[in-house]
CSV table of C-alpha atoms in Angstrom, one decimal:
chain,number,residue,atom,x,y,z
K,133,MET,CA,0.0,0.0,0.0
K,134,THR,CA,1.4,3.4,-0.9
K,135,LYS,CA,1.8,5.8,2.0
K,136,ILE,CA,2.4,9.5,2.0
K,137,LYS,CA,3.8,11.6,4.8
K,138,GLY,CA,2.5,15.0,6.0
K,139,LEU,CA,3.9,17.7,3.7
K,140,ALA,CA,6.5,20.0,5.3
K,141,LEU,CA,5.7,23.1,3.2
K,142,ALA,CA,7.5,26.3,3.9
K,143,VAL,CA,4.4,28.5,4.3
K,144,GLY,CA,4.7,29.6,7.9
K,145,LEU,CA,2.0,32.2,7.5
K,146,GLY,CA,-0.5,29.5,6.7
K,147,PHE,CA,-0.3,28.1,10.2
K,148,SER,CA,-1.2,31.5,11.7
K,149,ALA,CA,-4.2,31.7,9.4
K,150,LEU,CA,-5.4,28.3,10.7
K,151,ALA,CA,-4.7,29.2,14.3
K,152,THR,CA,-7.1,32.1,14.2
K,153,ALA,CA,-9.9,30.3,12.3
K,154,HIS,CA,-12.7,29.1,14.4
K,155,PRO,CA,-13.2,25.3,14.3
K,156,THR,CA,-16.7,24.2,13.2
K,157,TRP,CA,-18.7,21.4,14.8
K,158,LEU,CA,-21.9,19.5,13.9
K,159,LEU,CA,-24.0,18.0,16.7
K,160,PRO,CA,-26.9,15.7,16.1
K,161,SER,CA,-29.6,15.3,18.7
K,162,HIS,CA,-29.3,11.5,18.3
K,163,PHE,CA,-26.7,9.2,16.8
K,164,SER,CA,-29.0,6.3,16.2
K,165,VAL,CA,-32.6,5.4,15.3
K,166,SER,CA,-33.9,2.1,16.7
K,167,LYS,CA,-37.4,2.0,15.1
K,168,ALA,CA,-38.2,0.8,11.6
K,169,GLU,CA,-40.7,3.6,11.0
K,170,GLY,CA,-37.8,6.2,11.2
K,171,SER,CA,-37.4,9.4,13.2
K,172,TRP,CA,-36.6,13.1,12.9
K,173,ILE,CA,-33.2,14.2,14.1
K,174,THR,CA,-32.1,17.8,14.5
K,175,PHE,CA,-28.6,19.2,14.1
K,176,ASP,CA,-26.7,22.2,15.5
K,177,TYR,CA,-23.9,23.7,13.5
K,178,THR,CA,-21.6,26.5,14.6
K,179,ALA,CA,-18.0,27.7,14.8
K,180,SER,CA,-16.3,27.8,18.2
K,181,HIS,CA,-13.0,27.2,19.9
K,182,THR,CA,-14.9,25.4,22.7
K,183,VAL,CA,-16.2,22.0,21.8
K,184,PHE,CA,-20.0,22.0,21.4
K,185,SER,CA,-20.3,25.6,22.7
K,186,VAL,CA,-22.3,27.9,20.5
K,187,ASP,CA,-20.3,30.9,19.4
K,188,LYS,CA,-20.0,32.2,15.9
K,189,PRO,CA,-22.6,32.0,13.1
K,190,ALA,CA,-21.9,29.5,10.4
K,191,SER,CA,-24.0,28.6,7.4
K,192,ALA,CA,-25.3,25.0,6.9
K,193,HIS,CA,-26.7,25.7,3.4
K,194,ASP,CA,-24.2,23.2,2.0
K,195,ALA,CA,-25.2,20.4,4.4
K,196,LYS,CA,-25.9,17.0,2.9
K,197,ILE,CA,-26.8,13.5,4.0
K,198,ILE,CA,-25.0,10.6,2.3
K,199,MET,CA,-27.4,7.7,2.5
K,200,PRO,CA,-26.5,4.0,3.1
K,201,SER,CA,-27.4,3.5,-0.6
K,202,GLY,CA,-24.9,6.1,-1.7
K,203,ALA,CA,-27.5,8.6,-2.7
K,204,THR,CA,-27.2,12.2,-1.4
K,205,GLU,CA,-30.1,14.1,0.1
K,206,ARG,CA,-30.5,17.6,1.4
K,207,PRO,CA,-31.7,18.4,4.9
K,208,ASP,CA,-35.1,20.0,5.8
K,209,PHE,CA,-35.8,23.2,7.5
K,210,VAL,CA,-32.3,24.8,7.3
K,211,LEU,CA,-32.1,27.9,9.4
K,212,LYS,CA,-29.2,30.2,10.0
K,213,GLY,CA,-29.4,32.2,13.3
K,214,GLN,CA,-27.1,34.8,14.8
K,215,ARG,CA,-25.0,32.2,16.7
K,216,ARG,CA,-25.6,28.9,15.0
K,217,SER,CA,-27.4,27.1,12.1
K,218,VAL,CA,-29.9,24.3,12.6
K,219,PHE,CA,-31.5,21.7,10.3
K,220,ASP,CA,-33.6,18.6,10.5
K,221,PHE,CA,-33.8,15.3,8.6
K,222,PHE,CA,-36.1,12.3,8.7
K,223,PHE,CA,-34.0,9.1,9.0
K,224,ILE,CA,-35.7,6.0,7.8
K,225,GLU,CA,-33.4,4.1,5.4
K,226,GLU,CA,-31.7,1.3,7.3
K,227,GLY,CA,-28.0,1.6,7.7
K,228,THR,CA,-25.4,4.3,8.5
K,229,HIS,CA,-25.7,7.8,7.2
K,230,LYS,CA,-22.9,10.3,6.9
K,231,VAL,CA,-23.9,13.9,7.6
K,232,VAL,CA,-21.6,16.5,6.2
K,233,VAL,CA,-21.3,20.3,6.1
K,234,ALA,CA,-18.3,21.4,3.9
K,235,ASN,CA,-17.7,24.8,2.4
K,236,GLN,CA,-18.1,24.6,-1.4
K,237,ASP,CA,-16.2,27.8,-1.8
K,238,PRO,CA,-12.8,27.5,0.0
K,239,LEU,CA,-10.8,30.4,1.2
K,240,TYR,CA,-7.9,31.0,-1.1
K,241,LEU,CA,-4.6,32.5,0.3
K,242,THR,CA,-1.6,33.2,-1.9
K,243,PHE,CA,1.8,33.3,-0.1
K,244,TYR,CA,4.8,35.1,-1.7
K,245,THR,CA,8.2,36.6,-1.2
K,246,ASP,CA,8.5,40.3,-1.9
K,247,ARG,CA,11.5,42.2,-3.5
K,248,ARG,CA,13.0,42.7,0.0
K,249,GLY,CA,12.8,39.0,0.8
K,250,ASP,CA,9.9,39.4,3.3
K,251,LYS,CA,7.0,36.9,3.3
K,252,GLY,CA,3.5,38.1,2.6
K,253,LYS,CA,0.0,36.8,1.8
K,254,ILE,CA,-3.0,38.0,-0.1
K,255,GLN,CA,-6.5,36.6,-0.5
K,256,ALA,CA,-6.5,35.3,-4.0
K,257,ASN,CA,-6.6,32.1,-6.1
K,258,LYS,CA,-4.2,31.1,-8.9
K,259,ILE,CA,-6.3,32.9,-11.4
K,260,THR,CA,-6.7,36.2,-9.6
K,261,ARG,CA,-3.3,36.4,-7.9
K,262,GLU,CA,-1.4,37.8,-10.8
K,263,ASP,CA,-3.4,41.0,-10.6
K,264,LYS,CA,-3.0,41.3,-6.9
K,265,LEU,CA,0.6,40.3,-6.2
K,266,PRO,CA,3.0,43.2,-5.5
K,267,ARG,CA,5.4,44.0,-8.3
K,268,GLY,CA,8.5,41.8,-8.1
K,269,ALA,CA,6.9,39.2,-5.9
K,270,THR,CA,8.3,35.6,-6.3
K,271,ASP,CA,7.7,32.1,-5.0
K,272,ALA,CA,3.9,32.5,-5.2
K,273,LYS,CA,1.9,29.5,-3.9
K,274,THR,CA,-1.8,29.4,-3.4
K,275,MET,CA,-3.5,27.4,-0.7
K,276,ALA,CA,-7.2,26.4,-0.5
K,277,ILE,CA,-8.5,26.3,3.1
K,278,ILE,CA,-11.3,23.8,3.3
K,279,LYS,CA,-13.6,23.2,6.4
K,280,HIS,CA,-15.2,19.8,6.5
K,281,THR,CA,-17.4,18.9,9.4
K,282,GLU,CA,-19.2,15.6,9.8
K,283,SER,CA,-21.0,13.1,11.9
K,284,TYR,CA,-22.8,9.7,11.6
K,285,VAL,CA,-26.4,8.5,12.2
K,286,THR,CA,-27.2,4.8,12.1
K,287,VAL,CA,-30.8,3.5,11.6
K,288,MET,CA,-31.5,0.0,13.0
K,289,ALA,CA,-28.2,-1.7,12.0
K,290,PRO,CA,-24.7,-0.3,11.0
K,291,THR,CA,-23.5,-0.6,7.4
K,292,GLU,CA,-20.0,-0.2,5.9
K,293,ILE,CA,-18.6,3.3,5.5
K,294,LYS,CA,-16.4,3.6,2.4
K,295,ALA,CA,-13.7,6.1,1.5
K,296,THR,CA,-14.4,8.6,-1.2
K,297,ASN,CA,-10.7,8.7,-2.1
K,298,LYS,CA,-10.9,12.4,-2.6
K,299,GLY,CA,-8.9,14.9,-0.5
K,300,PHE,CA,-8.3,14.5,3.2
K,301,GLU,CA,-10.8,12.3,4.9
K,302,MET,CA,-11.4,10.1,8.0
K,303,VAL,CA,-12.6,6.5,7.5
K,304,PRO,CA,-13.7,4.7,10.6
K,305,VAL,CA,-12.0,1.4,11.3
K,306,THR,CA,-14.2,0.9,14.4
K,307,HIS,CA,-17.7,1.7,13.3
K,308,PRO,CA,-19.1,4.9,14.9
K,309,ALA,CA,-22.1,2.9,16.2
K,310,ASP,CA,-19.7,0.6,18.1
K,311,LEU,CA,-17.7,3.0,20.2
K,312,ILE,CA,-17.7,1.9,23.8
K,313,GLU,CA,-16.0,3.5,26.9
K,314,ASN,CA,-12.9,1.7,28.1
K,315,GLU,CA,-12.5,-0.1,24.8
K,316,ALA,CA,-10.0,1.0,22.1
K,317,PHE,CA,-11.4,2.3,18.9
K,318,THR,CA,-9.5,3.2,15.7
K,319,PHE,CA,-9.8,5.7,12.8
K,320,SER,CA,-8.0,5.9,9.5
K,321,TYR,CA,-6.9,9.1,7.8
K,322,LEU,CA,-6.4,9.3,4.0
K,323,VAL,CA,-5.3,11.8,1.4
K,324,ASN,CA,-6.8,10.9,-2.0
K,325,GLY,CA,-7.2,7.3,-0.8
K,326,LYS,CA,-3.7,6.8,0.5
K,327,PRO,CA,-2.9,6.5,4.2
K,328,VAL,CA,-1.1,9.6,5.7
K,329,GLU,CA,1.3,9.2,8.5
K,330,GLY,CA,2.0,11.7,11.3
K,331,VAL,CA,-1.4,13.5,11.3
K,332,GLU,CA,-2.0,14.9,14.8
K,333,VAL,CA,-5.6,14.0,15.9
K,334,THR,CA,-7.2,15.6,18.9
K,335,LEU,CA,-10.2,14.0,20.7
K,336,THR,CA,-12.0,16.3,23.1
K,337,GLN,CA,-15.1,15.4,25.2
K,338,GLU,CA,-18.0,17.8,25.6
K,339,GLY,CA,-18.2,20.1,28.6
K,340,ALA,CA,-14.7,21.6,28.3
K,341,GLN,CA,-16.1,24.9,29.5
K,342,TYR,CA,-16.7,23.3,32.9
K,343,ARG,CA,-13.2,21.9,33.3
K,344,ASP,CA,-10.0,23.6,34.2
K,345,ALA,CA,-8.4,22.4,31.0
K,346,GLN,CA,-9.6,20.9,27.7
K,347,ASP,CA,-8.2,17.5,28.8
K,348,ALA,CA,-8.0,16.5,25.1
K,349,LEU,CA,-6.4,13.3,24.0
K,350,ILE,CA,-3.8,13.8,21.3
K,351,ALA,CA,-2.3,11.0,19.1
K,352,LYS,CA,-0.6,10.8,15.7
K,353,THR,CA,-1.4,8.5,12.8
K,354,ASP,CA,0.9,5.5,12.2
K,355,THR,CA,2.4,4.3,9.0
K,356,ASN,CA,-1.1,2.8,8.0
K,357,GLY,CA,-2.7,6.2,8.6
K,358,GLU,CA,-4.5,4.9,11.7
K,359,VAL,CA,-4.9,6.4,15.2
K,360,GLU,CA,-6.3,4.7,18.3
K,361,PHE,CA,-8.0,6.1,21.3
K,362,THR,CA,-9.5,4.7,24.5
K,363,VAL,CA,-11.7,6.9,26.7
K,364,ALA,CA,-12.8,6.3,30.3
K,365,SER,CA,-16.3,7.8,30.1
K,366,ALA,CA,-19.2,7.8,27.7
K,367,GLY,CA,-20.4,10.9,26.0
K,368,ARG,CA,-20.1,13.1,22.9
K,369,TYR,CA,-16.6,13.8,21.5
K,370,LEU,CA,-15.1,15.9,18.7
K,371,LEU,CA,-12.3,14.5,16.6
K,372,ALA,CA,-10.1,17.3,15.0
K,373,ALA,CA,-7.4,17.0,12.4
K,374,ASN,CA,-5.8,19.3,9.9
K,375,GLN,CA,-3.8,18.2,6.9
K,376,ARG,CA,-1.9,20.1,4.1
K,377,TYR,CA,-1.4,18.4,0.8
K,378,LYS,CA,-0.4,19.2,-2.8
K,379,LEU,CA,-2.9,19.5,-5.5
K,380,LYS,CA,-2.2,18.3,-9.1
K,381,GLY,CA,-3.8,20.0,-12.1
K,382,ASP,CA,-6.0,22.3,-10.0
K,383,SER,CA,-6.7,25.6,-11.7
K,384,MET,CA,-7.4,27.5,-8.4
K,385,ALA,CA,-4.7,26.3,-5.9
K,386,ASP,CA,-1.3,24.6,-5.6
K,387,MET,CA,-2.1,23.0,-2.3
K,388,ALA,CA,-4.9,22.6,0.1
K,389,THR,CA,-5.4,22.5,3.9
K,390,THR,CA,-8.4,20.6,5.2
K,391,MET,CA,-9.7,21.3,8.7
K,392,LEU,CA,-11.6,18.1,9.4
K,393,HIS,CA,-13.9,17.8,12.5
K,394,THR,CA,-15.9,14.7,13.3
K,395,THR,CA,-18.5,14.3,16.0
K,396,ILE,CA,-18.8,10.9,17.6
K,397,GLU,CA,-20.7,9.3,20.5
K,398,VAL,CA,-19.1,6.9,22.9
K,399,GLN,CA,-21.6,4.6,24.6
K,400,LEU,CA,-21.7,3.2,28.1
K,401,ASP,CA,-20.1,-0.1,28.7
């Protein structure tokens, strides 16, 4: 199996841009439906540095539900408020659904070196950067910043979750419906279908605002792109990982950084 390591790109300003960006999270009211006649589930979506704490407004107009059959549906009753967005969906098809909110229009940042040798950045893609770069600028590289937020809902019985093999993604090794406290569970991280080693993954339980510290668990993916966690208590958790990777033949950017956040539920033993 081909493996790729995290790219060490010399774009220091890109890290500061990510550091100031508010992470997004998606929180379903329920993670499972146990009746064949189906059930409505509601979702909260917002941007916040505190896990599952409502803070900044974020739009869910790009939300989609990937059905067990592979079909894609849009949610119902999407509403953007001043601090969060909400939407509902009626889950009835048996199996595991992937619920995703991903920005369809990434933020494009172009990094460059000016005539004095100083580093700079502008908001522009590969097409528009030529008209915006300072005269004499060199080493121009454009990065697309992608926010991808997701969770899973299982109706009746779990089904296999397959990789899309596109961009940076998480594929559960342990099914999201089978996460149990005090039992190890594993996730796999891929870039364009290939395992990526060395990705730092953070797992944070809800209620961080009531603790003296985040108490997050941090681990890095191994040579198979896999990371393993064991938690001592049931509850809702947020998985967070960022990855930068090169783009080939993309007209808008030379590279991309995906901020990937996955909400999971760990059940009682």
